[in-house]
Structures are given as C-alpha cells and as structure tokens.
Coordinates of C-alpha atoms in Angstrom, one line a residue:
Chain D
M1 CA -1.5 187.4 3.1
R2 CA 1.9 187.3 4.6
R3 CA 3.4 190.1 7.0
W4 CA 6.9 190.5 7.9
W5 CA 8.6 191.9 11.1
V6 CA 12.1 192.5 11.7
R7 CA 14.2 192.7 14.7
G8 CA 12.7 194.8 17.4
D9 CA 9.4 194.8 15.7
R10 CA 7.1 192.3 17.3
S11 CA 3.6 193.7 17.0
G12 CA 0.9 191.1 16.8
C13 CA 3.3 188.1 17.5
R14 CA 3.2 186.3 20.7
G15 CA 6.6 185.3 22.3
G16 CA 7.9 188.4 23.8
P17 CA 11.2 190.2 23.6
A18 CA 13.5 187.1 23.5
A19 CA 12.5 185.5 20.3
T20 CA 14.6 185.1 17.2
E21 CA 16.1 188.0 15.2
L22 CA 14.3 187.9 11.9
H23 CA 11.0 187.1 13.2
W24 CA 8.2 186.5 10.6
C25 CA 4.9 185.3 10.8
H26 CA 1.8 185.6 8.6
M27 CA -1.9 184.8 8.9
S28 CA -1.4 181.0 9.0
R29 CA 0.3 181.5 12.1
L30 CA 3.9 180.3 11.5
Y31 CA 6.5 181.3 14.0
R32 CA 10.3 180.7 14.3
D33 CA 12.2 180.1 17.6
E34 CA 15.1 178.2 19.1
G35 CA 14.5 175.6 21.7
V36 CA 15.7 172.6 23.5
V37 CA 14.0 169.4 23.0
L38 CA 12.8 168.0 26.6
R39 CA 11.0 165.2 25.6
T40 CA 9.4 163.2 22.7
I41 CA 6.2 160.7 22.8
K42 CA 5.0 158.5 20.0
L43 CA 2.1 159.4 18.1
G44 CA 0.1 157.1 15.7
E45 CA 2.1 155.3 13.2
A46 CA 5.1 157.4 12.4
D47 CA 4.5 160.9 14.2
R48 CA 5.9 162.0 17.7
I49 CA 5.0 164.8 20.1
V50 CA 7.9 166.9 20.7
T51 CA 8.2 169.1 23.9
L52 CA 10.7 171.9 23.7
L53 CA 11.7 174.6 26.0
T54 CA 12.0 177.6 23.6
Q55 CA 13.8 180.8 24.0
G56 CA 10.6 183.1 23.1
H57 CA 7.5 180.9 23.5
G58 CA 8.3 179.1 26.7
R59 CA 7.3 175.3 26.8
V60 CA 5.9 174.3 23.5
R61 CA 4.3 170.8 22.5
A62 CA 4.6 170.4 18.6
V63 CA 4.0 167.4 16.4
A64 CA 6.7 166.3 14.1
K65 CA 4.9 164.3 11.5
G66 CA 6.6 161.3 9.7
I67 CA 9.7 161.7 12.3
R68 CA 9.9 157.9 12.8
K69 CA 10.2 157.0 9.3
T70 CA 13.9 156.6 7.9
T71 CA 13.5 159.1 5.3
S72 CA 12.2 161.7 7.7
K73 CA 13.3 165.2 7.0
F74 CA 13.7 165.7 10.6
G75 CA 16.2 162.9 11.1
A76 CA 17.9 163.0 14.6
R77 CA 17.5 166.6 15.0
L78 CA 14.5 166.5 17.4
E79 CA 15.9 164.0 20.1
P80 CA 16.0 165.1 23.8
A81 CA 18.9 167.4 24.8
S82 CA 19.2 168.9 21.0
R83 CA 19.2 172.6 20.6
V84 CA 17.5 173.5 17.5
A85 CA 16.3 176.3 15.3
L86 CA 12.8 175.5 14.5
Q87 CA 9.9 177.0 12.6
C88 CA 6.4 176.0 13.9
H89 CA 2.8 176.3 12.8
R90 CA 0.8 177.2 15.8
G91 CA -2.1 175.1 16.5
R92 CA -5.0 175.1 19.3
E93 CA -3.3 172.5 21.5
L94 CA -0.4 171.0 19.6
D95 CA 1.9 173.1 17.3
V96 CA 3.1 171.5 14.0
V97 CA 6.7 171.5 13.5
T98 CA 7.6 172.3 9.9
Q99 CA 11.5 173.1 9.7
V100 CA 14.4 172.2 12.0
E101 CA 18.1 173.1 12.2
T102 CA 20.5 171.7 14.6
I103 CA 22.2 174.4 16.7
E104 CA 23.8 171.9 19.4
A105 CA 23.3 168.4 18.8
H106 CA 24.9 167.3 22.1
R107 CA 26.0 164.2 20.8
V108 CA 28.2 163.0 23.6
L109 CA 25.3 163.0 25.8
R110 CA 23.5 160.7 23.7
E111 CA 26.6 158.4 23.4
D112 CA 27.5 158.0 27.1
Y113 CA 25.3 156.5 29.3
G114 CA 26.4 158.0 32.4
L115 CA 26.1 161.5 30.9
L116 CA 22.7 160.6 29.4
T117 CA 21.1 159.4 32.8
R118 CA 22.3 163.0 34.2
A119 CA 21.0 164.8 31.6
V120 CA 17.6 163.4 31.2
P121 CA 16.6 164.2 35.0
M122 CA 17.3 168.1 34.1
L123 CA 15.1 167.8 30.9
E124 CA 12.2 166.3 32.8
A125 CA 12.7 168.9 35.6
V126 CA 12.4 171.7 33.3
D127 CA 9.3 170.0 31.4
Q128 CA 7.6 169.9 35.2
V129 CA 8.2 173.5 35.9
A130 CA 8.5 175.5 32.6
P131 CA 5.3 177.5 31.9
E132 CA 3.4 176.7 28.7
R133 CA 3.9 179.4 26.0
E134 CA 5.2 181.9 28.3
P135 CA 8.8 183.0 27.7
A136 CA 10.9 181.8 30.4
P137 CA 14.6 183.2 29.1
A138 CA 16.4 182.6 32.5
L139 CA 15.3 179.0 32.5
Y140 CA 16.2 178.5 28.9
R141 CA 19.7 180.2 29.5
M142 CA 20.3 177.9 32.5
L143 CA 19.2 174.8 30.7
T144 CA 21.5 175.3 27.6
G145 CA 24.3 176.3 29.9
A146 CA 23.9 173.1 32.0
L147 CA 23.7 170.8 29.0
R148 CA 26.9 172.3 27.7
T149 CA 28.7 172.2 30.6
L150 CA 27.6 168.6 31.3
A151 CA 29.0 167.6 27.8
Q152 CA 32.1 169.5 28.2
R153 CA 32.9 169.0 31.9
R154 CA 31.3 165.6 32.6
S155 CA 31.0 166.8 36.4
P156 CA 28.6 164.6 38.6
V157 CA 27.7 168.0 40.3
V158 CA 26.4 169.5 37.2
T159 CA 22.8 167.9 37.6
P160 CA 22.5 168.5 41.3
A161 CA 23.6 172.1 40.9
F162 CA 21.1 172.6 38.1
F163 CA 18.4 171.4 40.6
W164 CA 19.4 173.8 43.3
K165 CA 19.4 176.8 40.9
L166 CA 16.1 175.8 39.4
C167 CA 14.6 175.6 43.0
S168 CA 16.2 179.0 43.4
L169 CA 14.8 180.4 40.3
E170 CA 11.4 179.1 41.4
G171 CA 11.5 181.1 44.7
F172 CA 12.8 178.2 46.8
H173 CA 16.2 179.5 47.9
P174 CA 17.3 177.6 50.6
L175 CA 18.7 179.0 54.0
L176 CA 22.2 177.7 54.4
D177 CA 23.8 180.0 56.8
A178 CA 21.6 179.9 60.0
C179 CA 19.1 177.4 61.3
A180 CA 15.8 177.7 59.4
R181 CA 13.7 176.8 62.5
C182 CA 15.2 178.8 65.4
G183 CA 16.9 181.3 63.2
T184 CA 20.4 180.7 65.3
P185 CA 23.3 181.8 62.9
A186 CA 25.8 179.0 62.2
P187 CA 28.9 179.0 64.3
E188 CA 32.3 179.6 62.8
P189 CA 33.9 176.3 61.9
G190 CA 35.8 175.0 64.7
P191 CA 37.2 171.6 66.3
D192 CA 34.4 171.3 68.7
D193 CA 31.6 171.5 66.2
G194 CA 30.6 167.8 67.2
A195 CA 29.3 169.0 70.5
D196 CA 28.0 172.5 69.6
P197 CA 24.2 172.5 69.5
R198 CA 24.4 175.5 66.8
A199 CA 26.3 173.6 64.3
L200 CA 24.0 173.1 61.2
V201 CA 23.6 169.3 60.9
A202 CA 20.5 168.5 58.8
F203 CA 18.4 169.8 56.3
D204 CA 14.5 170.4 56.4
L205 CA 12.6 170.6 53.1
D206 CA 9.5 171.9 55.0
E207 CA 11.5 174.6 56.9
G208 CA 13.7 175.4 53.5
G209 CA 16.9 175.2 54.7
T210 CA 19.5 174.0 57.1
V211 CA 18.7 173.2 60.8
C212 CA 21.1 173.1 63.8
R213 CA 21.7 170.3 66.0
S214 CA 19.1 171.2 68.7
C215 CA 16.4 171.6 66.3
A216 CA 17.4 168.8 64.1
R217 CA 15.8 166.4 67.0
G218 CA 12.3 167.7 65.4
G219 CA 13.2 166.5 61.9
G220 CA 14.9 167.0 58.8
R221 CA 17.5 164.9 56.8
P222 CA 21.0 164.5 58.4
C223 CA 23.7 166.2 56.2
S224 CA 27.6 165.9 56.5
P225 CA 29.7 169.1 56.9
G226 CA 31.0 168.4 53.3
A227 CA 27.6 168.4 51.8
L228 CA 26.7 171.5 53.1
A229 CA 29.9 172.9 52.1
L230 CA 29.7 171.9 48.6
L231 CA 25.9 173.1 48.7
G232 CA 27.0 176.4 49.9
R233 CA 29.6 176.8 47.0
I234 CA 26.7 175.8 44.4
L235 CA 24.3 178.5 46.0
G236 CA 26.9 181.0 47.0
G237 CA 28.8 182.1 43.7
G238 CA 31.3 179.3 43.8
L239 CA 30.0 177.0 41.2
N240 CA 33.1 176.8 39.1
A241 CA 35.1 175.1 42.0
A242 CA 32.0 173.1 42.7
L243 CA 32.1 171.6 39.4
A244 CA 35.6 170.5 40.1
E245 CA 34.5 168.2 43.1
P246 CA 35.3 164.6 42.1
P247 CA 32.5 161.9 42.6
G248 CA 32.1 161.0 46.3
P249 CA 29.8 160.9 49.2
A250 CA 29.2 164.5 49.6
V251 CA 28.5 164.8 46.0
H252 CA 26.1 162.0 46.3
E253 CA 24.4 163.5 49.5
V254 CA 24.0 167.0 47.5
E255 CA 22.4 165.1 44.6
Q256 CA 19.9 163.2 46.8
L257 CA 19.0 166.3 48.7
A258 CA 18.6 168.2 45.2
V259 CA 16.0 165.5 44.0
R260 CA 14.0 165.4 47.2
A261 CA 14.2 169.4 47.2
L262 CA 12.9 169.7 43.6
E263 CA 10.2 166.9 44.3
H264 CA 9.0 168.6 47.1
H265 CA 8.9 171.8 45.4
V266 CA 7.0 170.5 42.1
E267 CA 4.9 168.0 44.3
R268 CA 5.7 165.2 41.6
R269 CA 8.1 162.5 41.4
L270 CA 11.3 162.8 39.1
R271 CA 11.1 159.3 37.3
S272 CA 14.3 159.6 35.7
A273 CA 16.1 160.4 38.8
A274 CA 16.0 156.9 39.8
L275 CA 18.9 156.3 37.3
L276 CA 21.1 159.0 38.8
Chain G
M1 CA -20.5 159.9 29.9
A2 CA -22.5 157.0 28.5
V3 CA -24.7 158.0 25.7
Y4 CA -25.8 154.7 24.6
E5 CA -27.2 151.8 26.3
G6 CA -26.1 148.2 27.3
P7 CA -24.2 146.3 24.7
V8 CA -23.4 149.3 22.4
Q9 CA -22.1 151.4 24.9
Q10 CA -19.9 148.5 26.4
L11 CA -18.7 147.9 22.7
I12 CA -17.7 151.6 22.3
D13 CA -16.1 151.5 25.7
E14 CA -13.9 148.3 25.1
L15 CA -12.8 149.8 21.3
G16 CA -11.9 153.1 23.0
R17 CA -9.4 151.3 25.4
L18 CA -7.3 150.2 22.4
P19 CA -4.2 152.3 21.6
G20 CA -4.6 155.2 19.2
I21 CA -8.5 154.8 19.3
G22 CA -10.2 157.9 20.6
P23 CA -14.1 157.9 21.6
K24 CA -15.1 159.2 18.3
S25 CA -13.0 156.4 16.3
A26 CA -14.3 153.9 18.9
Q27 CA -17.9 154.9 18.2
R28 CA -17.4 154.7 14.4
I29 CA -15.9 151.3 14.5
A30 CA -18.6 150.0 16.6
F31 CA -21.3 151.2 14.3
H32 CA -19.4 149.7 11.4
L33 CA -19.5 146.4 13.3
L34 CA -22.9 146.9 14.3
K35 CA -24.0 147.3 10.5
A36 CA -21.6 144.7 9.2
A37 CA -23.0 141.2 8.5
P38 CA -23.0 138.9 11.5
E39 CA -20.3 136.5 10.2
D40 CA -17.9 139.4 9.8
A41 CA -18.2 140.4 13.4
K42 CA -18.2 136.7 14.7
R43 CA -14.9 136.2 12.4
L44 CA -13.4 139.1 14.0
A45 CA -14.2 138.3 17.6
R46 CA -13.0 134.6 16.8
A47 CA -9.7 135.9 15.6
I48 CA -9.0 137.9 18.8
V49 CA -10.0 135.0 20.9
E50 CA -7.8 132.8 19.1
A51 CA -4.6 134.9 18.9
K52 CA -5.0 135.4 22.8
E53 CA -5.4 131.6 23.3
R54 CA -2.8 130.4 20.9
V55 CA -0.2 133.1 21.0
S56 CA 2.3 133.8 23.8
W57 CA 5.7 134.8 24.6
C58 CA 8.6 132.5 23.5
R59 CA 10.2 131.0 26.6
R60 CA 13.7 131.6 25.1
C61 CA 13.6 134.8 23.3
Y62 CA 10.4 136.5 24.2
N63 CA 9.3 136.8 20.6
L64 CA 5.6 136.2 19.7
A65 CA 5.1 132.4 19.8
E66 CA 2.4 129.8 19.0
G67 CA 3.4 127.4 21.6
E68 CA 6.7 127.1 23.8
L69 CA 9.2 128.5 21.2
C70 CA 8.9 130.7 18.3
A71 CA 9.6 129.6 14.5
F72 CA 13.2 131.2 14.9
C73 CA 14.1 129.2 17.9
R74 CA 12.7 125.9 16.5
D75 CA 14.5 126.6 13.5
E76 CA 17.9 124.3 13.7
R77 CA 19.5 125.8 10.4
R78 CA 19.9 129.5 12.1
D79 CA 23.3 130.1 13.8
P80 CA 22.8 129.7 17.5
H81 CA 26.0 131.5 18.5
V82 CA 25.0 134.9 17.0
L83 CA 22.3 136.8 19.0
C84 CA 20.3 140.0 17.6
I85 CA 18.9 142.0 20.3
V86 CA 15.6 143.9 19.2
E87 CA 13.2 146.1 21.4
E88 CA 10.0 144.5 19.8
P89 CA 8.7 141.5 18.0
R90 CA 8.1 143.8 15.1
D91 CA 11.6 144.6 14.8
I92 CA 12.4 140.7 14.0
V93 CA 10.2 141.3 11.1
A94 CA 12.3 144.3 9.7
I95 CA 15.4 142.4 10.1
E96 CA 14.1 139.2 8.6
R97 CA 13.2 141.1 5.6
T98 CA 16.7 142.2 4.8
G99 CA 17.5 138.3 4.3
E100 CA 21.0 139.2 5.7
Y101 CA 20.8 137.6 9.1
R102 CA 20.7 133.8 9.9
G103 CA 21.3 134.1 13.6
R104 CA 18.9 133.8 16.4
Y105 CA 17.2 136.7 18.3
H106 CA 16.1 138.1 21.7
V107 CA 13.4 140.7 22.4
L108 CA 13.7 143.1 25.2
Q109 CA 10.3 144.2 25.2
G110 CA 11.0 147.7 25.5
A111 CA 13.9 150.1 25.9
I112 CA 15.4 151.8 28.7
S113 CA 13.4 155.3 29.0
P114 CA 14.6 157.3 32.1
I115 CA 12.0 159.9 31.5
E116 CA 9.2 157.2 31.4
G117 CA 10.6 155.5 34.5
V118 CA 11.6 152.3 32.6
G119 CA 14.8 151.0 33.8
P120 CA 16.9 147.9 32.9
E121 CA 15.2 145.7 35.5
Q122 CA 11.8 146.1 33.5
L123 CA 13.2 144.5 30.4
R124 CA 14.2 141.0 29.5
I125 CA 17.9 141.6 30.3
K126 CA 18.3 139.3 33.1
E127 CA 16.9 136.3 30.6
L128 CA 19.5 137.4 28.0
L129 CA 22.4 137.2 30.4
A130 CA 21.3 133.7 31.3
R131 CA 21.2 132.5 27.5
L132 CA 24.8 134.0 26.7
P133 CA 26.5 130.7 28.5
E134 CA 23.5 128.2 28.0
E135 CA 23.7 128.5 24.3
G136 CA 27.3 129.4 23.8
V137 CA 26.8 132.8 22.4
T138 CA 29.8 134.4 20.8
E139 CA 28.4 137.7 19.3
V140 CA 25.7 139.9 20.3
I141 CA 24.4 142.5 17.8
L142 CA 22.7 145.4 19.5
A143 CA 19.7 146.4 17.1
T144 CA 17.7 148.6 19.2
N145 CA 16.3 151.7 17.6
P146 CA 18.6 154.7 17.0
N147 CA 16.9 157.1 19.1
I148 CA 17.8 158.3 22.7
E149 CA 16.0 155.4 24.4
G150 CA 17.5 152.7 22.2
E151 CA 20.8 154.1 22.2
A152 CA 20.8 154.3 26.2
T153 CA 19.7 150.5 26.0
A154 CA 22.5 149.6 23.7
M155 CA 25.1 151.4 25.8
Y156 CA 24.0 150.0 29.0
L157 CA 23.7 146.5 27.4
A158 CA 27.5 146.9 25.9
R159 CA 28.7 148.1 29.4
L160 CA 27.1 144.7 30.8
L161 CA 28.3 142.4 28.0
K162 CA 31.8 143.3 27.3
P163 CA 33.2 142.1 30.6
L164 CA 31.6 138.5 29.8
G165 CA 33.9 138.1 26.8
V166 CA 31.2 138.1 24.2
R167 CA 31.7 140.2 21.1
V168 CA 29.2 143.1 21.4
T169 CA 28.3 144.8 17.8
R170 CA 25.9 147.6 17.3
I171 CA 24.0 148.1 13.8
A172 CA 25.7 150.9 11.7
S173 CA 23.8 154.2 11.5
G174 CA 24.1 156.2 8.4
L175 CA 22.0 157.5 5.5
P176 CA 18.8 155.8 3.9
V177 CA 19.4 154.4 0.4
G178 CA 17.7 156.6 -2.1
G179 CA 17.7 159.6 0.0
D180 CA 19.7 163.0 -0.7
L181 CA 22.7 164.1 1.4
E182 CA 21.8 167.5 1.6
Y183 CA 18.8 166.7 3.8
A184 CA 20.8 164.5 6.3
D185 CA 20.9 165.8 9.7
E186 CA 24.1 166.5 11.3
V187 CA 24.3 163.5 13.8
T188 CA 23.2 161.0 11.0
L189 CA 25.5 162.2 8.6
G190 CA 28.3 162.2 11.2
R191 CA 27.9 158.7 12.0
A192 CA 27.8 157.9 8.1
L193 CA 31.1 159.3 7.7
E194 CA 32.7 158.0 11.0
G195 CA 31.5 154.3 9.7
R196 CA 32.8 154.7 6.0
H197 CA 34.4 151.8 4.4
E198 CA 37.0 151.4 1.7
L199 CA 35.9 150.4 -1.8

C-alpha cells in the first residue's frame, strides 16, 4: 500500500522539516532526499557502500548495487563530492540506493589534483562529525557552500576556513581577542608588540584560544600576527576578504592549526589532511 | 567466540580472515571442506601452497609473476617504449582482452586515496620513474580506474611525468557500447562529448 505526502505534511516519515519538497514514501520504506557523497568503499564484487550527508536524514550509509560495473545506471553520479538527489530504500543498518540524479557534479574538483586534495579533507571531517540519521541542515548548507566556493574560487583558505567554521558549529569556537588562559584582553596593535607581554603570540588547543606572551611559556603553538589576523577574519565575519588571501605562510599556519584543532575536537586523525 | 573445538575452529577462523568472508560463510565453507573427499581438500591446500611459493611480483612491472619477470616483460615482441600504468594486476587482464595494446605494463599496486590515507609514496611510483630512462620509454598511458582515486592518481602522475619529456596520455572516458544514451550520467556524457572524433 502506498501513501503520499506533499510539501509540509511529513507525519509518519523520518527526516525532519528540511527534507525534499514532494516527499513520498510507502510501506516499503522508500524515501527521497538530496545529499553530498562523503566517501565510498568497495563492497563485494561490484557494489559500493556510499556515505552521504543528506539534507533531511543526516549522515546515511547506503549500498549502491552494481555501481562498479561499466553498465551501472549510477555511473559517475555517486563519486565523492557530488551533490545528488536520490531515492533510497531504508534498511536496518544500510539503506539501498534505488535512483540518483546529479544536482552538482563538481567536476572541476575531481579533475584538479590540488583542488581534490583540499576537498577530500572537508568530506572526511564531515563524515567524522555528522550525526547518523539526524538532520544537520546547517552542516549540510556549510558543506555544499564550501565545495561550491572551492570549485569557483580555488582559494587555499576554503578548507581551513571550513574546518574552523565546523569547529565553531560543533561548539568549539576559539577565543581570539583575549588570552584564553589569563583572560587579559589583547592590546591594540602597535610598534612595541614585540616586547608587550599581553600580545597574543600562540594558540592553545586545550585552553581553546589564543594565549598571551606571558602565558605562552606554559604551552601552545606559536602563531604569527598574520595568521592570527587571518583567523580573526575567517571567524569574525570577514570570510569573503579572507578567501582572497593568496597562498603564503599565514595561510599554511592557519591550515595546520585548523587541522590540529579539528583533530583535537573529534579525537581522531584526519588521514586526508596529510595531502594538504 | 570459539564454538567448535581444535582444527574445525582453526579452519573457520582462517577462512574468516579472507576478504568478503564473514563468520557464517566461513563456517559454511569449513563444513563443505570437511564433508568433501580428502583428495579435494588436499588439492585445494596444494594449490594455495604452490601459488604462494611460486608466484611473486615481477621485479620490473610488479605484475604477478612466476619467477623474476612476468610473461609480458619476458615477451620480446612487445613494444618496450610504451608503458600502460594500471592499478592492479587484474586490470592487465582487462586490457589484454581488448587485443588493442602491444606495449608493456607497470602495476602501481593501488591508487592514491586521500580518505584512506594512501599517498603516492605507498605506490610503485619510484620504481616507475626509474624505468623510464632505463627502458627508453616514450609514451606512458594512464589506465587507472575512472573513479576519484584513479583520477587523483592519474593527475598526480601526469604532473610528475610531463616535465620528464615523456608523452603522457589518459585512456578515454565515454559511453559503454551497447548502452542507452538517456541513462548516461552527466560526467560520463560530458567527457564523451569532449572526446568526440570526426567520422
């Protein structure tokens, strides 16, 4: 027996209010949603398990049957970073993908090694933090936006900015305008910063923010003023200006710090970050 | 948890370590072997031991080989100036079935997979670079899989090999013969259009 729900009427369906417009399901537990492919792993002879971050169902793991065959109906649609509209059949642990349509293929990300090595760590990070079968609309919007920005602007700041925003979304918003250990506010920038003990010169992941010169003796990763300024722009509403930053030591520093911060937060290594 | 005693459990445990074999399948295969004629089980055991003892990696191309070199590297009739780069030995079989290629091969034994933490240093890339001047290679055909790992590997190799003055080519992507155009995905169809040729 088949039941139909139109926009707004979601009774009896999992997925929350963010799921697709014409949402339908029936007794065989079919659902429709859109999502970004985070990773795929081989299964058996010709199948793959595809992990997606969906708009309405959070992180979903589903089997794409026969996808590795050249005649597969899925083709290249379920490759990492693709944004797709899909229909799945809900299973106990793994769902089964029944239909897929491409929304954004992000071909440029797949065909440029430099961009690919920046996109994959974002996908891995989301795979680590996204809740399974729980809608995470803010995370979904952030990921789709970051992939689109990376494809269009090719900025080296996209991935570290995404990591910092992800940390912030997860509740780890770093303190950047005062010492996270002693609470002393940062002094106004001036020519004698080199000697000022209140100047913020390091970042302490345990304390969750920048630390002043006096407190930095007790630990923390040294940070250049350029890197701290860039980090301030990323998290302080100046992301557009930060994305225009050319590759350089400050970007590299912020990137390394972002990877450490995220790894510290999820308590796991980000394997793909090694290729950044 | 061990359910059976001694050799039966040992056999189930060993079979269960094989890829794609879960505990239930391991148990089913173990009981099939126990019920089978002793000669059948011995023949299987001999085949495994013999394959392990006699087969190793070709020291030139890293394909499977009985002895130092594989059949393709020993074959003097093959063009030594063209190298086809594949991920796994089984990809060689697929290419050989076409009957279109007469050059030699190089097996990377994997592909770059950032998410699995597989980087270029874990592949046979250093050995490939050593082969190019040694064998006077003029063309390298990148025949890695057309998925994200294979594409990443091909892009990485192209960047590495082009400055060496070698012609670097990539196998074409397109529609499978016998398929319907309407079912083709956007990326594959886009590439098929890009790679169109005049008739």
